[in-house]
Coordinates of C-alpha atoms in Angstrom, one line a residue:
M169 CA 110.5 93.6 106.4
C170 CA 113.8 93.2 108.3
G171 CA 117.4 94.0 107.7
I172 CA 119.9 91.1 107.5
L173 CA 123.7 91.2 107.3
A174 CA 126.1 88.2 107.3
V175 CA 129.8 88.1 107.0
L176 CA 131.3 84.6 106.7
G177 CA 135.0 83.5 106.7
C178 CA 136.6 86.7 108.0
V179 CA 140.4 86.6 108.6
D180 CA 139.8 89.1 111.5
N181 CA 137.4 87.8 114.2
S182 CA 138.4 90.3 116.9
Q183 CA 136.1 92.6 118.9
T184 CA 137.0 95.3 116.4
K185 CA 135.5 93.3 113.6
R186 CA 132.4 92.5 115.7
A187 CA 132.0 96.2 116.3
R188 CA 132.3 96.9 112.6
I189 CA 129.6 94.4 111.8
I190 CA 127.3 96.0 114.3
E191 CA 128.0 99.4 112.9
L192 CA 127.2 98.2 109.3
S193 CA 124.1 96.4 110.5
R194 CA 122.8 99.7 112.0
R195 CA 122.7 101.1 108.5
L196 CA 119.7 98.8 108.0
R197 CA 118.0 99.9 111.2
H198 CA 115.2 101.7 109.2
R199 CA 114.2 98.2 107.9
G200 CA 113.9 96.8 111.4
P201 CA 113.5 99.3 114.3
D202 CA 112.0 96.8 116.7
W203 CA 115.1 94.7 117.6
S204 CA 118.8 94.2 116.9
G205 CA 120.5 90.8 117.2
I206 CA 123.9 89.4 116.3
H207 CA 125.4 85.9 116.5
C208 CA 129.1 85.4 116.3
Y209 CA 130.7 81.9 115.7
E210 CA 134.4 82.0 115.2
D211 CA 135.0 84.0 112.0
C212 CA 131.3 84.1 111.1
Y213 CA 128.8 86.8 112.0
L214 CA 125.0 86.9 111.4
A215 CA 123.2 90.2 112.3
H216 CA 119.6 91.1 112.2
Q217 CA 117.4 94.2 112.4
R218 CA 113.8 93.2 113.1
L219 CA 110.5 94.6 112.1
A220 CA 108.1 92.6 114.2
I221 CA 105.0 91.6 112.2
V222 CA 104.4 88.0 113.3
D223 CA 105.0 86.9 116.9
P224 CA 106.3 90.3 117.9
T225 CA 107.0 89.2 121.5
S226 CA 109.2 86.1 121.0
G227 CA 110.4 86.0 117.4
D228 CA 113.6 87.9 117.8
Q229 CA 116.5 86.8 115.5
P230 CA 118.8 85.2 114.7
L231 CA 116.8 82.0 115.0
Y232 CA 118.1 78.5 115.9
N233 CA 117.4 74.8 115.8
E234 CA 117.1 72.8 119.0
D235 CA 120.8 72.6 120.0
K236 CA 121.7 75.9 118.3
T237 CA 124.1 74.3 115.9
V238 CA 122.1 75.8 113.0
I239 CA 121.7 79.6 113.0
V240 CA 119.6 81.6 110.6
T241 CA 118.8 85.2 109.9
V242 CA 115.7 85.9 107.8
N243 CA 114.1 88.8 106.1
G244 CA 110.6 88.1 105.0
E245 CA 107.4 86.1 105.6
I246 CA 106.7 82.4 105.3
Y247 CA 103.0 82.2 104.7
N248 CA 102.7 78.4 104.9
H249 CA 104.7 78.1 108.1
K250 CA 101.8 76.5 110.1
Q251 CA 101.5 73.7 107.5
L252 CA 105.3 73.2 107.6
R253 CA 105.3 73.1 111.4
Q254 CA 102.9 70.2 111.2
K255 CA 105.3 68.3 109.0
L256 CA 108.0 69.0 111.5
S257 CA 106.2 67.8 114.6
S258 CA 109.3 65.9 115.8
H259 CA 111.1 69.2 116.2
Q260 CA 111.0 71.6 119.1
F261 CA 110.2 75.2 118.2
R262 CA 111.4 78.0 120.4
T263 CA 109.3 80.9 119.0
G264 CA 106.0 81.6 117.2
S265 CA 108.0 83.2 114.3
D266 CA 107.0 82.1 110.8
C267 CA 110.7 82.1 109.9
E268 CA 111.9 79.5 112.5
V269 CA 110.7 76.7 110.2
I270 CA 113.8 77.4 108.0
A271 CA 116.3 76.1 110.6
H272 CA 114.3 72.9 111.1
L273 CA 113.6 72.3 107.4
Y274 CA 117.3 72.4 106.8
E275 CA 117.9 69.8 109.6
E276 CA 115.3 67.6 108.0
H277 CA 116.0 68.0 104.3
G278 CA 119.4 69.6 103.9
E279 CA 119.8 72.3 101.3
E280 CA 117.0 71.1 99.0
F281 CA 114.1 72.6 101.1
V282 CA 113.8 76.1 99.7
N283 CA 111.1 75.2 97.2
M284 CA 108.9 74.2 100.1
L285 CA 108.7 77.8 101.3
D286 CA 105.7 79.8 100.2
G287 CA 106.4 83.5 100.8
M288 CA 108.8 86.3 100.3
F289 CA 112.2 85.9 101.9
A290 CA 115.9 86.3 101.9
F291 CA 117.9 84.3 104.4
I292 CA 121.4 83.2 105.4
L293 CA 121.9 80.0 107.3
L294 CA 125.1 78.8 109.1
D295 CA 125.6 75.2 110.0
T296 CA 128.3 75.3 112.8
R297 CA 128.8 71.5 112.6
D298 CA 130.9 71.9 109.5
K299 CA 131.0 75.7 109.1
S300 CA 129.0 75.5 105.8
F301 CA 126.4 78.1 104.9
I302 CA 123.6 78.7 102.4
A303 CA 121.8 81.9 101.4
A304 CA 118.6 82.0 99.3
R305 CA 116.2 84.6 97.8
D306 CA 112.5 84.2 97.0
A307 CA 111.3 83.2 93.6
I308 CA 110.7 86.6 92.1
G309 CA 113.0 88.7 94.3
I310 CA 110.3 90.5 96.3
T311 CA 112.8 90.7 99.2
P312 CA 116.1 92.3 98.5
L313 CA 119.5 90.7 98.9
Y314 CA 123.0 91.5 97.9
L315 CA 126.1 89.2 97.7
G316 CA 129.6 90.6 98.1
W317 CA 133.2 89.5 98.6
G318 CA 135.8 91.0 100.9
H319 CA 139.6 91.4 100.3
D320 CA 140.2 88.8 102.9
G321 CA 138.2 86.1 101.1
S322 CA 135.1 86.6 103.3
T323 CA 131.6 86.3 101.8
W324 CA 129.0 89.0 102.6
F325 CA 125.2 89.1 102.3
A326 CA 123.1 92.1 103.1
S327 CA 119.5 93.3 102.6
E328 CA 120.8 96.5 101.1
M329 CA 123.9 97.6 99.2
K330 CA 124.7 100.3 101.8
A331 CA 125.7 97.7 104.4
L332 CA 128.4 96.1 102.3
S333 CA 129.5 98.6 99.6
D334 CA 132.3 100.1 101.8
D335 CA 133.8 96.8 102.8
C336 CA 133.4 94.7 99.6
E337 CA 135.4 95.3 96.5
R338 CA 132.8 93.5 94.4
F339 CA 129.2 92.8 95.0
I340 CA 126.1 91.9 93.0
S341 CA 122.3 91.8 93.4
F342 CA 121.6 88.3 94.5
P343 CA 119.6 86.7 91.7
P344 CA 116.0 85.8 92.6
G345 CA 115.0 82.2 92.8
H346 CA 118.6 81.2 93.6
I347 CA 120.5 79.6 96.4
Y348 CA 124.2 80.1 97.3
S349 CA 125.9 77.1 98.8
S350 CA 129.4 77.1 100.3
K351 CA 129.4 73.3 99.9
Q352 CA 128.6 73.3 96.2
G353 CA 130.6 76.4 95.5
G354 CA 128.3 79.1 94.2
L355 CA 124.8 80.0 92.9
R356 CA 122.2 77.7 91.5
R357 CA 118.6 78.3 90.6
W358 CA 116.0 76.5 92.9
Y359 CA 112.9 78.1 91.2
N360 CA 112.2 76.4 87.9
P361 CA 108.5 77.0 87.0
P362 CA 107.1 76.0 83.5
W363 CA 106.9 79.6 82.3
F364 CA 110.6 80.3 82.9
S365 CA 111.5 78.6 79.6
E366 CA 109.3 81.2 77.8
D367 CA 107.6 78.4 75.7
I368 CA 104.1 79.5 74.6
P369 CA 101.5 78.0 76.9
S370 CA 98.2 76.6 75.6
T371 CA 95.9 76.2 78.7
P372 CA 92.5 77.6 78.1
Y373 CA 91.4 80.7 80.1
D374 CA 89.5 79.7 83.2
P375 CA 88.2 82.9 84.9
T376 CA 87.0 81.1 88.0
L377 CA 90.3 79.4 88.6
L378 CA 92.2 82.7 88.1
R379 CA 89.9 84.5 90.6
E380 CA 90.0 81.9 93.3
T381 CA 93.8 81.5 93.1
F382 CA 94.2 85.3 93.5
E383 CA 91.8 85.3 96.4
R384 CA 93.9 82.7 98.2
A385 CA 97.0 84.7 97.5
V386 CA 95.5 87.7 99.1
V387 CA 94.1 85.9 102.1
K388 CA 97.4 84.2 103.0
R389 CA 99.0 87.7 103.1
M390 CA 96.7 88.8 105.8
M391 CA 98.8 86.8 108.2
T392 CA 99.8 89.4 110.8
D393 CA 99.9 90.3 114.5
V394 CA 100.0 94.0 113.9
P395 CA 97.7 96.6 112.2
F396 CA 97.8 96.6 108.4
G397 CA 96.2 98.3 105.4
V398 CA 96.1 98.4 101.6
L399 CA 97.8 100.8 99.3
L400 CA 94.9 101.9 97.1
S401 CA 95.7 104.0 93.9
G402 CA 92.2 103.4 92.5
G403 CA 93.6 101.4 89.5
L404 CA 92.5 97.9 88.8
D405 CA 95.3 96.0 90.7
S406 CA 95.2 97.8 94.0
S407 CA 91.4 98.0 93.9
L408 CA 91.1 94.2 93.5
V409 CA 93.5 93.7 96.4
A410 CA 91.4 96.0 98.6
A411 CA 88.2 94.4 97.4
V412 CA 89.3 90.9 98.3
V413 CA 90.8 91.9 101.6
N414 CA 87.5 93.6 102.4
R415 CA 85.6 90.4 101.7
Y416 CA 87.6 88.2 104.0
L417 CA 88.8 90.6 106.7
A418 CA 85.9 90.1 109.1
E419 CA 86.6 86.3 109.4
S420 CA 90.4 86.7 109.8
E421 CA 92.5 86.4 112.9
S422 CA 93.6 90.0 112.4
A423 CA 90.1 91.3 112.7
R424 CA 89.6 89.8 116.1
Q425 CA 92.6 91.7 117.3
W426 CA 92.5 95.0 115.3
G427 CA 88.9 95.3 114.1
S428 CA 87.2 94.5 110.8
Q429 CA 87.3 97.9 109.0
L430 CA 89.9 97.9 106.4
H431 CA 92.3 100.9 106.2
T432 CA 93.3 102.1 102.7
F433 CA 95.9 104.7 101.8
C434 CA 96.5 106.8 98.7
I435 CA 98.9 109.6 97.9
G436 CA 99.0 112.2 95.2
L437 CA 99.2 115.8 94.2
K438 CA 96.0 117.8 94.8
G439 CA 93.5 116.8 92.1
S440 CA 95.5 113.8 90.9
P441 CA 93.8 110.9 88.9
D442 CA 94.7 108.4 91.7
L443 CA 93.2 110.4 94.6
K444 CA 89.9 110.7 92.8
A445 CA 89.6 107.1 91.7
A446 CA 90.9 105.7 95.1
K447 CA 88.3 107.7 97.0
E448 CA 85.5 106.3 94.8
V449 CA 86.8 102.7 95.4
A450 CA 87.1 103.3 99.2
D451 CA 83.6 104.7 99.4
Y452 CA 82.3 101.8 97.5
L453 CA 84.1 99.3 99.7
G454 CA 83.4 101.2 102.9
T455 CA 87.0 101.4 104.0
R456 CA 88.6 103.8 106.5
H457 CA 90.4 105.8 103.8
H458 CA 93.4 108.0 104.2
E459 CA 94.1 110.6 101.5
L460 CA 97.7 111.7 101.7
Y461 CA 99.1 114.7 99.7
F462 CA 102.4 115.9 98.6
T463 CA 103.7 118.8 96.5
V464 CA 106.1 118.7 93.6
Q465 CA 108.6 120.6 95.7
E466 CA 108.3 118.2 98.6
G467 CA 109.0 115.4 96.2
I468 CA 112.0 117.1 94.8
D469 CA 113.3 117.9 98.3
A470 CA 113.2 114.1 99.1
L471 CA 115.0 112.9 96.0
E472 CA 118.4 112.4 97.6
E473 CA 117.0 110.5 100.6
V474 CA 114.9 108.4 98.2
I475 CA 117.8 107.5 96.0
Y476 CA 119.9 106.6 99.1
H477 CA 117.2 104.2 100.3
I478 CA 116.2 102.6 97.0
E479 CA 119.7 102.3 95.7
T480 CA 119.1 102.8 92.0
Y481 CA 119.3 105.5 89.4
D482 CA 116.6 104.1 87.1
V483 CA 114.3 107.0 86.2
T484 CA 110.9 105.4 86.4
T485 CA 111.7 103.7 89.7
I486 CA 112.8 107.0 91.3
R487 CA 109.7 108.8 89.9
A488 CA 107.4 106.2 91.5
S489 CA 109.5 105.6 94.6
T490 CA 109.3 109.2 95.8
A491 CA 105.6 109.2 96.2
M492 CA 105.7 105.8 97.8
F493 CA 108.5 106.9 100.2
L494 CA 106.5 110.0 101.3
M495 CA 103.4 107.9 101.7
S496 CA 105.1 105.3 103.8
R497 CA 106.4 107.9 106.2
K498 CA 102.8 109.0 106.9
I499 CA 101.5 105.4 107.1
K500 CA 104.1 104.6 109.8
A501 CA 103.1 107.7 111.7
L502 CA 99.5 106.3 111.8
G503 CA 100.8 103.2 113.5
V504 CA 100.5 100.8 110.6
K505 CA 103.5 98.4 110.0
M506 CA 102.3 96.3 107.0
V507 CA 100.5 97.0 103.8
L508 CA 99.3 95.0 100.8
S509 CA 100.0 96.4 97.3
G510 CA 99.2 95.6 93.7
E511 CA 102.7 95.2 92.1
G512 CA 103.2 92.5 89.5
S513 CA 99.9 92.4 87.7
D514 CA 101.1 94.5 84.7
E515 CA 104.1 92.2 84.1
I516 CA 102.0 89.0 84.4
F517 CA 99.1 90.1 82.2
G518 CA 100.8 92.6 79.9
G519 CA 99.0 95.6 81.4
Y520 CA 101.4 98.3 80.4
L521 CA 100.0 100.4 77.5
Y522 CA 102.9 99.5 75.1
F523 CA 101.5 95.9 75.0
H524 CA 98.8 97.3 72.7
K525 CA 101.5 97.1 70.0
A526 CA 102.5 93.5 70.6
P527 CA 102.6 92.0 67.1
N528 CA 101.5 88.4 68.1
K529 CA 100.9 86.2 71.1
K530 CA 104.4 84.8 71.0
E531 CA 106.1 88.2 71.5
F532 CA 103.4 89.2 74.0
H533 CA 104.2 86.1 76.2
E534 CA 107.9 86.4 75.9
E535 CA 107.7 90.1 76.9
T536 CA 105.7 89.2 80.0
C537 CA 108.3 86.6 80.9
R538 CA 111.1 89.1 80.5
K539 CA 109.2 91.6 82.7
I540 CA 108.6 89.1 85.5
K541 CA 112.3 88.0 85.5
A542 CA 113.4 91.7 85.9
L543 CA 110.9 92.7 88.6
H544 CA 113.5 92.5 91.3
L545 CA 115.3 95.4 89.6
Y546 CA 112.3 97.6 89.3
D547 CA 108.8 97.3 91.0
C548 CA 109.9 94.9 93.7
L549 CA 112.9 97.0 94.6
R550 CA 110.7 100.1 94.7
A551 CA 107.9 98.6 96.8
N552 CA 110.2 97.0 99.3
K553 CA 112.8 99.7 99.8
S554 CA 110.4 102.7 99.7
T555 CA 108.3 101.2 102.4
A556 CA 111.1 99.7 104.4
A557 CA 112.8 103.1 104.6
W558 CA 110.2 103.9 107.3
G559 CA 109.8 100.4 108.9
V560 CA 106.8 99.4 106.9
E561 CA 106.4 96.0 105.1
A562 CA 104.8 95.7 101.7
R563 CA 103.2 92.4 100.6
V564 CA 102.4 91.7 96.9
P565 CA 99.7 89.0 96.3
F566 CA 100.0 89.1 92.5
L567 CA 103.5 87.7 92.9
D568 CA 102.3 84.6 94.7
K569 CA 104.0 81.5 93.2
E570 CA 100.7 79.6 92.7
F571 CA 99.0 82.6 91.1
I572 CA 101.9 83.2 88.7
N573 CA 101.8 79.6 87.6
V574 CA 98.1 79.7 86.9
A575 CA 98.2 83.1 85.2
M576 CA 101.3 82.3 83.1
S577 CA 99.9 79.0 81.9
I578 CA 97.0 80.8 80.1
D579 CA 97.2 80.8 76.3
P580 CA 98.5 84.3 75.7
E581 CA 96.0 84.8 72.9
W582 CA 93.5 85.5 75.7
K583 CA 95.8 88.2 77.1
M584 CA 96.2 90.0 73.8
I585 CA 94.7 93.5 73.7
R586 CA 91.9 93.2 71.1
P587 CA 89.7 96.4 70.8
D588 CA 87.7 94.6 68.1
L589 CA 86.6 92.1 70.7
G590 CA 86.2 94.7 73.5
R591 CA 89.4 93.5 75.3
I592 CA 91.5 96.2 76.9
E593 CA 94.8 95.6 78.7
K594 CA 94.5 92.9 81.5
W595 CA 91.0 91.9 80.2
V596 CA 91.4 88.3 81.5
L597 CA 91.9 89.7 85.1
R598 CA 89.1 92.2 84.8
N599 CA 86.7 89.6 83.4
A600 CA 87.5 87.2 86.2
F601 CA 86.2 89.7 88.7
D602 CA 83.3 91.0 86.7
D603 CA 80.5 89.6 88.8
D604 CA 77.1 91.2 88.3
K605 CA 75.5 89.3 91.2
N606 CA 78.1 90.1 93.8
P607 CA 80.3 92.8 92.3
Y608 CA 83.8 93.3 93.6
L609 CA 84.1 96.8 92.1
P610 CA 82.1 99.4 90.0
K611 CA 82.3 98.6 86.3
H612 CA 84.1 101.8 85.4
I613 CA 86.8 101.1 88.0
L614 CA 87.1 97.5 86.9
Y615 CA 87.7 98.7 83.3
R616 CA 89.7 101.9 84.1
Q617 CA 92.7 102.5 81.7
K618 CA 96.1 101.5 83.0
E619 CA 97.8 104.4 84.8
Q620 CA 101.4 104.0 85.9
F621 CA 101.9 105.0 89.6
S622 CA 104.4 107.8 88.7
D623 CA 101.7 109.2 86.4
G624 CA 98.7 108.6 88.5
V625 CA 99.9 110.6 91.5
G626 CA 99.6 113.6 89.2
Y627 CA 100.8 114.4 85.7
S628 CA 102.6 117.5 86.9
W629 CA 104.8 115.4 89.1
I630 CA 106.8 114.1 86.2
D631 CA 106.7 117.4 84.4
G632 CA 108.0 119.1 87.6
L633 CA 110.9 116.6 87.8
K634 CA 111.9 117.3 84.3
D635 CA 111.7 121.1 84.8
H636 CA 113.9 120.7 88.0
A637 CA 116.4 118.6 86.1
N638 CA 116.6 121.1 83.3
K639 CA 117.6 123.7 85.8
Q640 CA 120.2 121.5 87.4
V641 CA 121.9 120.0 84.4
T642 CA 123.2 122.1 81.5
D643 CA 123.2 121.2 77.8
A644 CA 127.0 121.2 77.8
T645 CA 127.0 118.6 80.6
M646 CA 124.7 116.4 78.6
M647 CA 126.9 116.6 75.6
A648 CA 129.7 115.1 77.7
A649 CA 127.5 112.5 79.4
N650 CA 128.9 109.6 77.5
F651 CA 132.5 110.5 78.6
I652 CA 131.5 110.9 82.3
Y653 CA 129.2 107.9 82.4
P654 CA 130.4 105.6 79.6
E655 CA 128.3 102.7 81.0
N656 CA 124.5 103.1 81.1
T657 CA 125.0 106.7 79.8
P658 CA 122.0 108.9 80.9
T659 CA 120.1 110.1 77.8
T660 CA 118.1 112.8 79.6
K661 CA 118.8 115.5 82.1
E662 CA 116.5 113.9 84.6
G663 CA 118.5 110.6 84.3
Y664 CA 121.8 112.5 84.6
L665 CA 120.7 114.2 87.8
Y666 CA 119.7 110.9 89.4
R667 CA 122.9 109.3 88.4
T668 CA 125.0 112.0 90.0
I669 CA 123.0 111.6 93.3
F670 CA 123.4 107.8 93.2
E671 CA 127.1 107.9 92.7
K672 CA 127.6 110.3 95.6
F673 CA 126.3 107.5 97.9
F674 CA 127.5 104.5 95.9
P675 CA 130.7 105.4 94.0
K676 CA 132.0 101.9 93.2
N677 CA 131.7 100.4 89.8
A678 CA 130.0 97.3 91.3
A679 CA 127.2 99.6 92.6
K680 CA 126.6 101.1 89.1
A681 CA 126.4 97.6 87.6
T682 CA 123.5 96.6 89.9
V683 CA 121.2 99.0 87.9
P684 CA 119.8 97.9 84.6
G685 CA 120.0 100.0 81.5
G686 CA 118.9 100.0 77.9
P687 CA 116.1 101.8 75.9
S688 CA 112.6 101.7 77.2
V689 CA 109.2 103.3 76.4
A690 CA 106.3 103.3 78.9
C691 CA 108.2 100.7 81.0
S692 CA 109.0 98.3 78.2
T693 CA 112.0 96.2 77.8
A694 CA 114.5 97.1 75.1
K695 CA 113.2 94.3 72.9
A696 CA 109.6 95.6 72.9
V697 CA 110.8 99.1 71.8
E698 CA 111.1 97.4 68.4
W699 CA 107.3 96.9 68.2
D700 CA 106.8 100.5 67.0
A701 CA 109.3 102.5 65.0
A702 CA 108.1 105.8 66.5
W703 CA 109.0 104.7 70.0
S704 CA 112.8 104.9 69.4
K705 CA 112.3 108.7 69.2
N706 CA 110.4 108.9 72.4
L707 CA 112.2 106.8 75.0
D708 CA 110.5 107.9 78.2
P709 CA 109.3 105.4 80.8
S710 CA 106.0 107.3 81.5
G711 CA 102.8 105.6 80.3
R712 CA 102.0 108.8 78.5
A713 CA 104.9 108.0 76.1
A714 CA 102.6 105.4 74.6
L715 CA 101.5 107.8 71.9
G716 CA 98.1 107.2 70.4
I717 CA 97.2 104.8 73.3
H718 CA 97.1 106.7 76.6
D719 CA 94.2 109.1 76.9
A720 CA 96.6 111.8 78.2
A721 CA 99.5 110.9 76.0
Y722 CA 102.4 113.4 75.5
D723 CA 102.1 115.6 72.4
A724 CA 104.9 116.3 70.0
V725 CA 106.3 119.1 72.1
D726 CA 106.4 116.9 75.2
T727 CA 108.5 114.3 73.5
K728 CA 111.3 116.8 72.9
I729 CA 111.5 118.3 76.4
D730 CA 114.7 116.5 77.3
E731 CA 116.6 116.7 74.1
P732 CA 119.9 118.6 74.6
K733 CA 120.5 121.6 72.4
N734 CA 123.7 122.9 70.9
G735 CA 125.7 125.3 73.1
T736 CA 125.3 125.9 76.8
L737 CA 122.6 127.5 79.0

């Protein structure tokens, strides 16, 4: 990952303004500690903080076309850049960077080239010939981007809110799969896959096609010139990523440079479910496994720093981000700059435990569509910003465009959770990798019950957070919560605590509005809460809130832990 900042159309183009842009860009230094670059053209500034993953010796940014009339600053990875270079053989490339193709594609095709990119990205491109500019974000929003407007009429773009929140009166999260064009005057969606309409697909389930498409998605994300590893929780998704990487690593370009033994990483409280399962998977695959530990107190001590970096007050995101943040710090200390992770599978296949209650395939499919469309506000935000806080890049093969298209075209009847047929959550994915002749994973790992990351690191983690919040926030405070925070009012003491920390760093109304709200149980959308009448009384994002489904579900006492009582403490 890198950090990008662009300010276009400033009234002030003095040295003072340039110094201010550099100062703001440095707020993103954690994302790209390897290089800082800035390009100034009249009243336009493009700044870049680089984390060097591909072509670390010559790929510094901003990047240019041949005569430097087109300037681009990019955060992300373009996995098909070699194929695109072949189609651009008439162009002269200055670097080996995968991102340089963007400047040349724009020269060749104008603004309508973004759909040709296969990868995760956010970029801003300035055409000095007419002082027009475009900005775009990848299909799902794996890579963060914010759009803001200054009092002087300037347009701002930044990888993180902290680089523009002081200087912009209004700003928003740049919508995924969109392009912003100064020529056409605003945002338009460039990503228009068949599933986006939420119409019910009817393609029969093909396990071989699903497996082969996922393997291609993993292999293309092994593109790197630096050491890398896999985040391994021991659950289905991360274990499949590790298993596929392990199969193809020896023949990869990376292995010739860094060796063919895969490094895997897991974090948890002592004795956590994830640590136990991950070690078993690592032993089975023969990886160089790194068990990392944290305590509840260490996690609590990191909360303010975590919220500053991930820029949200969403409860489940903060719960999971804290462990990932602490793990990324230790991974960076080991000299690893890139990791593969298993985010996205639960949204695509209906893997969360609340999907057990989906009443029919139509509602099941529509909920998966809603979840994918919101990923940039939750799991993508967490995975990117928790790792980028320490200069580590996370890649997510389940969110490959081709793989999503294949998986979301399957008749959702196959995805439905059917105990009577022996189908647990994500059965179509498990079955696709259930190979007795050449097994990817042990059977009991392949069919392990879904465990949300914030639960799997240790059940006492969430319980510890709730206890901490109960000590910090009084009952009287909670009774006044709707007056203090009338929008997205916190409903628990834990949520209230996170909100106060968030607003200390990001006090503007525009910042609050970038965080989604609404009722949720076990990570559901508000619509899915309607599937079970009992859920409305137990609105907790933990998987254990799926009463009667999770093997370690909360009991009746647990569900009342955050309810405010009359009076004060």
